[in-house]
Coordinates of N, CA, C and O in Angstrom, one line a residue:
M9 N -53.8 -17.7 -7.3 CA -53.9 -16.9 -6.0 C -54.5 -17.7 -4.9 O -54.0 -17.7 -3.8
Q10 N -55.6 -18.4 -5.2 CA -56.2 -19.3 -4.2 C -55.3 -20.4 -3.7 O -55.2 -20.7 -2.5
N11 N -54.5 -20.9 -4.6 CA -53.5 -21.9 -4.3 C -52.4 -21.4 -3.3 O -52.0 -22.0 -2.4
L12 N -52.0 -20.1 -3.6 CA -51.0 -19.4 -2.7 C -51.6 -19.2 -1.3 O -50.9 -19.4 -0.3
E13 N -52.9 -18.9 -1.2 CA -53.5 -18.7 0.1 C -53.6 -20.0 0.8 O -53.4 -20.1 2.0
K14 N -53.8 -21.1 0.1 CA -53.8 -22.5 0.7 C -52.4 -22.8 1.2 O -52.2 -23.4 2.3
L15 N -51.4 -22.4 0.5 CA -50.0 -22.7 0.9 C -49.6 -21.8 2.1 O -48.9 -22.2 3.0
K16 N -50.2 -20.5 2.2 CA -49.9 -19.6 3.3 C -50.6 -20.1 4.5 O -50.1 -20.0 5.6
F17 N -51.8 -20.6 4.4 CA -52.7 -21.0 5.5 C -53.2 -22.5 5.3 O -54.3 -22.7 5.1
P18 N -52.3 -23.4 5.4 CA -52.6 -24.8 5.2 C -53.7 -25.4 6.1 O -54.4 -26.3 5.7
I19 N -53.9 -24.8 7.3 CA -54.9 -25.2 8.2 C -56.0 -24.2 8.3 O -56.9 -24.3 9.2
G20 N -56.0 -23.2 7.4 CA -56.9 -22.1 7.5 C -56.5 -21.0 8.5 O -55.5 -21.2 9.2
E21 N -57.2 -19.9 8.5 CA -56.8 -18.8 9.4 C -57.5 -19.1 10.7 O -58.5 -19.8 10.8
F22 N -57.0 -18.5 11.8 CA -57.6 -18.7 13.1 C -58.9 -18.0 13.2 O -59.1 -16.8 12.8
S23 N -59.9 -18.7 13.7 CA -61.2 -18.2 13.9 C -61.7 -18.7 15.3 O -62.0 -19.8 15.4
P24 N -61.7 -17.7 16.2 CA -62.1 -18.2 17.6 C -63.5 -18.6 17.7 O -64.4 -18.0 17.0
P25 N -63.9 -19.5 18.5 CA -65.3 -19.9 18.7 C -66.0 -18.7 19.4 O -65.4 -17.9 20.0
I26 N -67.3 -18.7 19.2 CA -68.1 -17.6 19.8 C -67.9 -17.7 21.3 O -67.7 -16.7 22.0
Q27 N -68.0 -18.9 21.9 CA -67.8 -19.1 23.3 C -66.6 -19.9 23.5 O -66.4 -21.0 23.0
I28 N -65.6 -19.4 24.3 CA -64.4 -20.1 24.6 C -64.6 -20.6 26.0 O -64.6 -19.9 27.0
D29 N -64.8 -22.0 26.1 CA -65.0 -22.6 27.4 C -63.7 -23.3 27.9 O -62.7 -23.3 27.2
A30 N -63.8 -23.8 29.1 CA -62.7 -24.4 29.8 C -62.1 -25.6 29.0 O -60.9 -25.8 28.9
T31 N -63.0 -26.4 28.4 CA -62.6 -27.5 27.6 C -61.8 -27.1 26.4 O -60.7 -27.7 26.1
T32 N -62.2 -26.0 25.7 CA -61.5 -25.5 24.6 C -60.1 -25.0 25.0 O -59.1 -25.2 24.4
I33 N -60.1 -24.2 26.1 CA -58.8 -23.7 26.6 C -57.8 -24.8 27.0 O -56.7 -24.8 26.6
T34 N -58.3 -25.9 27.6 CA -57.5 -27.0 28.0 C -57.0 -27.7 26.7 O -55.8 -28.0 26.6
H35 N -57.8 -27.8 25.7 CA -57.3 -28.4 24.4 C -56.2 -27.5 23.8 O -55.2 -28.0 23.3
W36 N -56.4 -26.2 23.8 CA -55.4 -25.3 23.2 C -54.1 -25.4 24.0 O -53.0 -25.4 23.4
I37 N -54.2 -25.4 25.3 CA -53.0 -25.5 26.2 C -52.2 -26.8 25.9 O -51.0 -26.8 25.8
T38 N -53.0 -27.9 25.7 CA -52.4 -29.2 25.3 C -51.6 -29.1 24.0 O -50.5 -29.6 23.9
S39 N -52.2 -28.4 23.1 CA -51.5 -28.2 21.8 C -50.2 -27.4 22.0 O -49.1 -27.7 21.4
I40 N -50.2 -26.3 22.8 CA -49.1 -25.5 23.0 C -48.0 -26.4 23.7 O -46.8 -26.3 23.4
E41 N -48.4 -27.2 24.7 CA -47.5 -28.0 25.4 C -46.8 -29.0 24.5 O -45.6 -29.3 24.7
A42 N -47.5 -29.6 23.6 CA -47.0 -30.7 22.7 C -46.1 -30.1 21.6 O -45.3 -30.9 21.0
F43 N -46.2 -28.8 21.3 CA -45.5 -28.3 20.2 C -44.0 -28.5 20.1 O -43.6 -29.0 19.0
P44 N -43.3 -28.2 21.1 CA -41.8 -28.4 21.0 C -41.4 -29.8 20.6 O -40.5 -30.0 19.7
N45 N -42.1 -30.8 21.2 CA -41.7 -32.2 20.8 C -42.2 -32.6 19.4 O -41.5 -33.3 18.7
R46 N -43.4 -32.1 19.0 CA -43.8 -32.4 17.7 C -42.9 -31.7 16.6 O -42.6 -32.3 15.6
L47 N -42.5 -30.5 17.0 CA -41.6 -29.8 16.1 C -40.2 -30.5 15.9 O -39.7 -30.7 14.8
E48 N -39.7 -31.0 17.1 CA -38.4 -31.7 17.1 C -38.5 -32.9 16.2 O -37.6 -33.2 15.5
V49 N -39.6 -33.7 16.4 CA -39.7 -34.9 15.6 C -39.7 -34.6 14.1 O -39.1 -35.3 13.3
L50 N -40.3 -33.5 13.7 CA -40.3 -33.1 12.3 C -39.0 -32.7 11.7 O -38.7 -33.0 10.6
V51 N -38.2 -32.0 12.5 CA -37.0 -31.4 11.9 C -35.7 -32.1 12.4 O -34.6 -31.8 11.7
K52 N -35.7 -32.9 13.4 CA -34.4 -33.4 13.9 C -33.5 -34.2 12.9 O -32.3 -34.1 13.0
N53 N -34.1 -34.9 12.0 CA -33.3 -35.7 11.1 C -33.1 -35.0 9.7 O -32.7 -35.7 8.7
L54 N -33.5 -33.8 9.6 CA -33.4 -33.1 8.3 C -32.0 -32.7 8.0 O -31.3 -32.2 8.9
S55 N -31.6 -32.8 6.7 CA -30.2 -32.4 6.3 C -30.2 -30.9 6.2 O -31.3 -30.2 6.3
I56 N -29.1 -30.3 6.1 CA -29.0 -28.8 5.9 C -29.8 -28.4 4.7 O -30.5 -27.4 4.7
E57 N -29.6 -29.2 3.6 CA -30.4 -28.9 2.4 C -31.9 -28.8 2.7 O -32.6 -27.9 2.2
Q58 N -32.4 -29.8 3.4 CA -33.8 -29.9 3.7 C -34.3 -28.8 4.6 O -35.4 -28.2 4.4
R59 N -33.4 -28.4 5.5 CA -33.8 -27.2 6.4 C -33.9 -25.9 5.6 O -34.5 -25.0 6.1
N60 N -33.4 -25.9 4.4 CA -33.5 -24.7 3.6 C -34.6 -24.8 2.6 O -34.8 -23.8 1.8
W61 N -35.4 -25.8 2.6 CA -36.6 -25.9 1.7 C -37.6 -25.0 2.2 O -37.8 -24.8 3.4
K62 N -38.4 -24.4 1.3 CA -39.4 -23.4 1.6 C -40.8 -24.1 1.5 O -41.0 -25.0 0.7
Y63 N -41.7 -23.6 2.2 CA -43.1 -24.2 2.3 C -44.0 -23.6 1.2 O -45.1 -24.1 1.0
R64 N -43.5 -22.5 0.6 CA -44.3 -21.8 -0.5 C -43.4 -20.9 -1.3 O -42.3 -20.5 -0.8
P65 N -43.8 -20.5 -2.5 CA -43.0 -19.5 -3.2 C -42.9 -18.2 -2.4 O -43.9 -17.8 -1.8
E66 N -41.7 -17.7 -2.3 CA -41.4 -16.5 -1.5 C -41.7 -16.6 0.0 O -41.9 -15.6 0.7
G67 N -41.8 -17.8 0.4 CA -42.0 -18.1 1.9 C -40.7 -18.3 2.6 O -39.6 -18.2 2.0
W68 N -40.8 -18.6 3.9 CA -39.6 -18.9 4.7 C -39.2 -20.4 4.5 O -40.0 -21.2 4.1
S69 N -37.9 -20.6 4.8 CA -37.4 -21.9 4.8 C -37.8 -22.6 6.1 O -38.3 -21.9 7.1
I70 N -37.6 -23.9 6.2 CA -38.0 -24.6 7.4 C -37.2 -24.1 8.6 O -37.8 -23.8 9.7
K71 N -35.9 -23.8 8.4 CA -35.1 -23.2 9.5 C -35.6 -21.9 10.0 O -35.7 -21.6 11.2
Q72 N -36.1 -21.0 9.0 CA -36.6 -19.7 9.4 C -37.9 -19.9 10.2 O -38.2 -19.2 11.1
V73 N -38.7 -20.9 9.8 CA -40.0 -21.2 10.5 C -39.7 -21.6 12.0 O -40.3 -21.1 12.9
V74 N -38.7 -22.4 12.1 CA -38.3 -22.9 13.5 C -37.9 -21.7 14.3 O -38.3 -21.5 15.5
H75 N -37.0 -20.9 13.8 CA -36.4 -19.8 14.5 C -37.5 -18.7 14.8 O -37.6 -18.1 15.8
H76 N -38.4 -18.6 13.8 CA -39.6 -17.7 14.0 C -40.4 -18.1 15.2 O -40.9 -17.2 15.9
C77 N -40.7 -19.4 15.3 CA -41.5 -19.9 16.4 C -40.9 -19.5 17.7 O -41.6 -19.1 18.7
A78 N -39.6 -19.6 17.8 CA -38.9 -19.3 19.1 C -39.1 -17.8 19.3 O -39.4 -17.4 20.4
D79 N -38.9 -16.9 18.3 CA -39.0 -15.5 18.5 C -40.5 -15.1 18.8 O -40.7 -14.3 19.8
S80 N -41.4 -15.7 18.1 CA -42.8 -15.4 18.3 C -43.3 -15.8 19.7 O -44.0 -15.0 20.4
H81 N -42.9 -17.0 20.1 CA -43.4 -17.5 21.3 C -42.8 -16.8 22.5 O -43.4 -16.6 23.6
M82 N -41.5 -16.3 22.4 CA -40.9 -15.5 23.4 C -41.7 -14.2 23.5 O -42.0 -13.7 24.7
N83 N -42.1 -13.6 22.4 CA -42.9 -12.4 22.5 C -44.2 -12.6 23.1 O -44.8 -11.8 23.9
S84 N -44.8 -13.8 22.8 CA -46.1 -14.1 23.3 C -46.1 -14.2 24.9 O -47.0 -13.7 25.5
I85 N -45.2 -14.9 25.4 CA -45.2 -15.1 26.9 C -45.0 -13.7 27.6 O -45.6 -13.4 28.6
I86 N -44.2 -12.8 26.9 CA -44.1 -11.5 27.5 C -45.4 -10.7 27.4 O -45.8 -10.0 28.3
R87 N -46.1 -10.9 26.3 CA -47.5 -10.2 26.2 C -48.4 -10.8 27.3 O -49.2 -10.0 27.8
F88 N -48.4 -12.0 27.5 CA -49.2 -12.6 28.6 C -48.9 -12.0 29.9 O -49.7 -11.6 30.7
K89 N -47.6 -11.9 30.2 CA -47.1 -11.3 31.5 C -47.5 -9.8 31.6 O -47.9 -9.4 32.7
L90 N -47.4 -9.1 30.5 CA -47.8 -7.7 30.5 C -49.3 -7.6 30.9 O -49.7 -6.8 31.7
A91 N -50.1 -8.4 30.2 CA -51.5 -8.3 30.5 C -51.9 -8.8 31.9 O -52.9 -8.3 32.4
L92 N -51.1 -9.6 32.5 CA -51.4 -10.1 33.8 C -50.9 -9.1 34.9 O -51.4 -9.2 36.0
T93 N -50.0 -8.2 34.5 CA -49.4 -7.3 35.5 C -49.7 -5.8 35.3 O -49.4 -5.0 36.1
E94 N -50.4 -5.5 34.2 CA -50.7 -4.2 33.8 C -52.2 -4.1 33.4 O -52.7 -5.2 33.0
T95 N -52.8 -3.0 33.4 CA -54.2 -2.9 32.9 C -54.2 -2.5 31.4 O -53.7 -1.4 31.0
N96 N -54.7 -3.4 30.6 CA -54.8 -3.3 29.2 C -53.6 -2.6 28.5 O -53.7 -1.6 27.8
P97 N -52.4 -3.3 28.7 CA -51.2 -2.7 28.1 C -51.2 -2.7 26.6 O -51.8 -3.6 26.0
N98 N -50.5 -1.7 26.1 CA -50.2 -1.7 24.6 C -49.0 -2.6 24.5 O -47.9 -2.3 25.1
I99 N -49.1 -3.7 23.7 CA -47.9 -4.5 23.5 C -47.1 -3.9 22.3 O -47.5 -3.1 21.6
R100 N -45.9 -4.4 22.2 CA -45.0 -3.9 21.2 C -45.0 -4.9 20.0 O -44.5 -6.1 20.2
P101 N -45.4 -4.6 18.9 CA -45.3 -5.5 17.7 C -43.9 -5.5 17.2 O -43.0 -4.7 17.6
Y102 N -43.5 -6.4 16.4 CA -42.2 -6.5 15.8 C -42.3 -6.9 14.3 O -43.3 -7.5 13.9
W103 N -41.3 -6.6 13.6 CA -41.3 -7.0 12.1 C -40.8 -8.4 12.0 O -39.6 -8.6 11.8
E104 N -41.7 -9.4 12.0 CA -41.3 -10.8 12.0 C -40.6 -11.1 10.7 O -39.6 -11.9 10.7
N105 N -40.9 -10.5 9.6 CA -40.2 -10.8 8.3 C -38.8 -10.3 8.4 O -37.9 -10.9 7.8
R106 N -38.5 -9.2 9.0 CA -37.2 -8.7 9.2 C -36.4 -9.6 10.2 O -35.2 -9.8 9.9
W107 N -37.1 -10.0 11.2 CA -36.4 -10.9 12.2 C -36.0 -12.2 11.5 O -35.0 -12.8 11.8
A108 N -36.8 -12.6 10.5 CA -36.5 -13.9 9.8 C -35.3 -13.8 8.9 O -34.8 -14.9 8.5
E109 N -34.8 -12.6 8.7 CA -33.6 -12.4 7.9 C -32.4 -12.2 8.7 O -31.3 -12.0 8.1
L110 N -32.5 -12.1 10.0 CA -31.3 -11.9 10.9 C -30.5 -13.1 10.9 O -31.0 -14.3 10.7
P111 N -29.2 -13.0 11.2 CA -28.3 -14.2 11.2 C -28.7 -15.4 12.0 O -28.6 -16.5 11.6
D112 N -29.3 -15.1 13.2 CA -29.7 -16.2 14.0 C -30.9 -17.0 13.4 O -31.0 -18.2 13.6
S113 N -31.7 -16.3 12.6 CA -32.8 -17.0 11.9 C -32.4 -17.7 10.6 O -33.2 -18.5 10.1
L114 N -31.2 -17.4 10.2 CA -30.7 -18.1 9.0 C -29.7 -19.2 9.4 O -29.1 -19.9 8.5
D115 N -29.5 -19.5 10.7 CA -28.6 -20.5 11.1 C -29.2 -21.9 10.8 O -30.4 -22.2 11.1
N116 N -28.4 -22.7 10.3 CA -28.8 -24.1 9.9 C -28.9 -25.0 11.2 O -29.6 -26.0 11.1
D117 N -28.2 -24.6 12.3 CA -28.3 -25.3 13.5 C -29.6 -24.9 14.2 O -29.7 -23.8 14.7
L118 N -30.5 -25.9 14.4 CA -31.8 -25.6 15.0 C -31.8 -25.9 16.5 O -32.8 -25.7 17.2
S119 N -30.7 -26.5 17.0 CA -30.6 -27.0 18.4 C -31.0 -25.9 19.4 O -31.7 -26.2 20.4
S120 N -30.4 -24.7 19.3 CA -30.7 -23.7 20.3 C -32.2 -23.2 20.2 O -32.8 -23.0 21.3
A121 N -32.8 -23.1 19.0 CA -34.2 -22.8 18.9 C -35.1 -23.8 19.5 O -36.0 -23.5 20.2
L122 N -34.7 -25.1 19.3 CA -35.5 -26.2 19.8 C -35.4 -26.3 21.4 O -36.4 -26.5 22.1
L123 N -34.2 -26.1 21.8 CA -34.0 -26.0 23.3 C -34.7 -24.9 23.9 O -35.4 -25.0 25.0
L124 N -34.6 -23.7 23.3 CA -35.4 -22.6 23.8 C -36.9 -22.8 23.9 O -37.5 -22.5 24.9
L125 N -37.4 -23.4 22.8 CA -38.8 -23.7 22.7 C -39.3 -24.7 23.8 O -40.3 -24.5 24.4
K126 N -38.4 -25.7 24.1 CA -38.8 -26.6 25.1 C -38.9 -26.0 26.5 O -39.9 -26.2 27.2
G127 N -37.9 -25.2 26.8 CA -37.9 -24.5 28.1 C -39.0 -23.4 28.2 O -39.7 -23.3 29.2
L128 N -39.1 -22.7 27.1 CA -40.1 -21.6 27.1 C -41.5 -22.2 27.2 O -42.4 -21.7 28.0
H129 N -41.8 -23.2 26.4 CA -43.2 -23.8 26.5 C -43.5 -24.5 27.8 O -44.6 -24.4 28.3
Q130 N -42.4 -25.0 28.5 CA -42.7 -25.6 29.8 C -43.1 -24.5 30.8 O -44.0 -24.6 31.5
K131 N -42.4 -23.4 30.7 CA -42.7 -22.2 31.6 C -44.0 -21.6 31.2 O -44.8 -21.3 32.1
W132 N -44.3 -21.4 30.0 CA -45.5 -20.8 29.4 C -46.7 -21.7 29.8 O -47.7 -21.2 30.3
V133 N -46.6 -23.0 29.6 CA -47.8 -23.9 29.9 C -48.0 -23.9 31.4 O -49.2 -23.9 31.9
F134 N -47.0 -23.8 32.3 CA -47.2 -23.7 33.7 C -48.0 -22.5 34.0 O -48.9 -22.5 34.8
L135 N -47.6 -21.4 33.4 CA -48.4 -20.1 33.6 C -49.8 -20.3 33.1 O -50.8 -19.9 33.8
L136 N -50.0 -20.8 31.9 CA -51.3 -20.9 31.3 C -52.3 -21.8 32.2 O -53.4 -21.4 32.4
K137 N -51.7 -22.9 32.7 CA -52.5 -23.8 33.5 C -52.9 -23.1 34.9 O -53.9 -23.6 35.5
A138 N -52.2 -22.1 35.3 CA -52.4 -21.5 36.6 C -53.4 -20.3 36.5 O -53.8 -19.7 37.5
L139 N -53.8 -19.9 35.2 CA -54.6 -18.7 35.1 C -56.0 -19.0 35.6 O -56.6 -20.0 35.3
S140 N -56.6 -18.0 36.3 CA -57.9 -18.1 36.8 C -58.9 -17.6 35.7 O -58.5 -17.1 34.6
T141 N -60.2 -17.8 35.9 CA -61.2 -17.3 35.0 C -61.0 -15.8 34.8 O -61.2 -15.3 33.6
Q142 N -60.8 -15.1 35.8 CA -60.6 -13.6 35.7 C -59.3 -13.3 34.9 O -59.3 -12.4 34.1
D143 N -58.3 -14.1 35.2 CA -57.0 -13.8 34.4 C -57.2 -14.0 32.9 O -56.7 -13.2 32.1
L144 N -58.0 -15.0 32.6 CA -58.3 -15.3 31.1 C -59.0 -14.2 30.4 O -58.9 -14.0 29.2
E145 N -59.7 -13.3 31.2 CA -60.4 -12.2 30.6 C -59.5 -11.0 30.5 O -59.9 -10.0 29.8
R146 N -58.4 -11.0 31.1 CA -57.5 -9.8 31.0 C -57.1 -9.6 29.5 O -57.1 -10.6 28.7
E147 N -56.8 -8.4 29.2 CA -56.5 -8.1 27.8 C -55.3 -7.2 27.6 O -54.8 -6.6 28.5
F148 N -54.8 -7.3 26.3 CA -53.7 -6.4 25.9 C -54.2 -5.7 24.6 O -55.1 -6.3 23.9
I149 N -53.6 -4.6 24.3 CA -54.0 -3.9 23.0 C -52.8 -4.1 22.0 O -51.7 -3.9 22.4
H150 N -53.2 -4.6 20.9 CA -52.2 -4.8 19.8 C -52.4 -3.7 18.8 O -53.3 -3.6 18.1
P151 N -51.4 -2.7 18.8 CA -51.6 -1.5 18.0 C -51.6 -1.8 16.5 O -52.2 -1.1 15.7
E152 N -51.0 -2.9 16.1 CA -51.0 -3.3 14.7 C -52.4 -3.6 14.2 O -52.7 -3.4 13.0
H153 N -53.2 -4.2 15.1 CA -54.5 -4.6 14.7 C -55.6 -3.7 15.3 O -56.8 -3.8 15.0
D154 N -55.1 -2.7 16.1 CA -56.0 -1.7 16.7 C -57.2 -2.3 17.4 O -58.3 -1.9 17.2
R155 N -56.9 -3.3 18.2 CA -57.9 -3.9 19.0 C -57.3 -4.7 20.2 O -56.1 -4.9 20.3
R156 N -58.2 -5.0 21.1 CA -57.9 -5.7 22.3 C -58.0 -7.2 22.1 O -58.9 -7.7 21.4
F157 N -57.1 -7.9 22.7 CA -57.1 -9.4 22.7 C -57.1 -9.9 24.1 O -56.3 -9.5 25.0
S158 N -58.1 -10.8 24.4 CA -58.1 -11.4 25.7 C -57.1 -12.5 25.8 O -56.7 -13.0 24.8
L159 N -56.7 -12.8 27.0 CA -55.7 -13.9 27.1 C -56.3 -15.2 26.7 O -55.6 -16.0 26.1
K160 N -57.6 -15.4 26.9 CA -58.1 -16.7 26.5 C -58.1 -16.8 25.0 O -57.8 -17.9 24.4
E161 N -58.4 -15.7 24.3 CA -58.3 -15.7 22.8 C -56.9 -15.9 22.4 O -56.6 -16.7 21.4
N162 N -56.0 -15.3 23.0 CA -54.6 -15.4 22.7 C -54.0 -16.8 22.8 O -53.2 -17.3 22.1
I163 N -54.5 -17.6 23.8 CA -54.2 -19.0 23.9 C -54.6 -19.7 22.7 O -53.8 -20.5 22.1
G164 N -55.8 -19.5 22.2 CA -56.2 -20.1 20.9 C -55.4 -19.7 19.7 O -55.1 -20.5 18.9
I165 N -55.0 -18.4 19.7 CA -54.2 -17.9 18.6 C -52.9 -18.7 18.5 O -52.4 -19.1 17.5
Y166 N -52.3 -18.9 19.7 CA -51.0 -19.5 19.7 C -51.1 -21.0 19.6 O -50.1 -21.7 19.1
A167 N -52.2 -21.6 20.0 CA -52.3 -23.1 19.7 C -52.4 -23.2 18.1 O -51.8 -24.1 17.5
W168 N -53.2 -22.3 17.5 CA -53.3 -22.3 16.1 C -51.9 -22.0 15.5 O -51.5 -22.7 14.5
H169 N -51.2 -21.1 16.0 CA -49.9 -20.7 15.5 C -48.9 -21.9 15.5 O -48.2 -22.1 14.5
C170 N -49.0 -22.7 16.5 CA -48.2 -23.9 16.6 C -48.6 -24.9 15.4 O -47.7 -25.3 14.7
D171 N -49.8 -25.2 15.3 CA -50.3 -26.1 14.3 C -50.1 -25.5 12.9 O -49.7 -26.3 11.9
H172 N -50.2 -24.2 12.7 CA -50.0 -23.5 11.4 C -48.6 -23.8 11.0 O -48.4 -24.1 9.8
H173 N -47.6 -23.6 11.8 CA -46.2 -23.7 11.4 C -45.8 -25.1 11.3 O -44.9 -25.5 10.5
L174 N -46.4 -26.0 12.1 CA -46.1 -27.4 11.9 C -46.5 -27.9 10.5 O -45.8 -28.6 9.8
A175 N -47.7 -27.4 10.1 CA -48.2 -27.7 8.7 C -47.3 -27.1 7.7 O -47.1 -27.7 6.6
H176 N -46.8 -25.9 7.9 CA -45.8 -25.3 6.9 C -44.6 -26.2 6.8 O -44.2 -26.4 5.6
I177 N -44.1 -26.7 7.9 CA -42.9 -27.6 7.8 C -43.2 -28.9 7.1 O -42.5 -29.3 6.2
E178 N -44.4 -29.5 7.4 CA -44.8 -30.7 6.7 C -45.0 -30.4 5.2 O -44.6 -31.2 4.4
Q179 N -45.5 -29.3 4.9 CA -45.7 -28.9 3.5 C -44.3 -28.7 2.8 O -44.2 -29.2 1.6
A180 N -43.4 -28.1 3.4 CA -42.0 -27.9 2.8 C -41.4 -29.3 2.6 O -40.7 -29.5 1.5
I181 N -41.5 -30.2 3.6 CA -40.9 -31.5 3.4 C -41.6 -32.3 2.3 O -40.9 -32.9 1.5
K182 N -42.9 -32.2 2.2 CA -43.6 -32.9 1.1 C -43.2 -32.3 -0.3 O -43.1 -33.0 -1.3
A183 N -43.0 -31.0 -0.3 CA -42.6 -30.3 -1.6 C -41.2 -30.6 -2.0 O -40.9 -30.4 -3.2
K184 N -40.3 -31.0 -1.1 CA -39.0 -31.4 -1.4 C -38.2 -30.3 -2.2 O -37.5 -30.6 -3.1
G185 N -38.3 -29.1 -1.8 CA -37.5 -28.0 -2.4 C -38.1 -27.4 -3.6 O -37.4 -26.6 -4.2
V186 N -39.3 -27.8 -4.0 CA -39.8 -27.2 -5.3 C -40.0 -25.7 -5.2 O -40.0 -25.1 -6.2
Y187 N -40.2 -25.1 -4.0 CA -40.4 -23.7 -3.9 C -39.2 -22.9 -3.7 O -39.3 -21.7 -3.5
N188 N -38.0 -23.5 -3.7 CA -36.8 -22.8 -3.5 C -36.3 -22.1 -4.8 O -36.7 -22.4 -5.8

């Protein structure tokens, strides 16, 4: 069971620092900015067989992870915009496991997801870099977790999310299909 947790969370679970300062936020935004290129380097030369390798037993394939990142990050920028334009909005959760089984998430062609992530991250990072100190304090309510998330914390969550899924893909490549 402990080994399965390590496979699920190869970089550990997200744990925000007690104080989130400007240096930390800048570091997180840099991670988010670099993600699409780092992802493309990892997956661009993979065969269709390799794109179907899983990162753990009963986990997603590499292609599902890539498509999930596009879906998740689209949802995230919308959540940021809701928090910036409404007062403590309730965001809409989604069933990511169900989304991962939809035809577009099972597509072996990753080009559209990679292209989407490049454009989305460029737009998202532009927004993140423009946020004021007051903007970073704005919050949304996530009904699934029954709590408020500040935008500054959410930047950290998504920087972690990027690194988390890059580690999953690296893990799947290293395992060479053993979990399929």
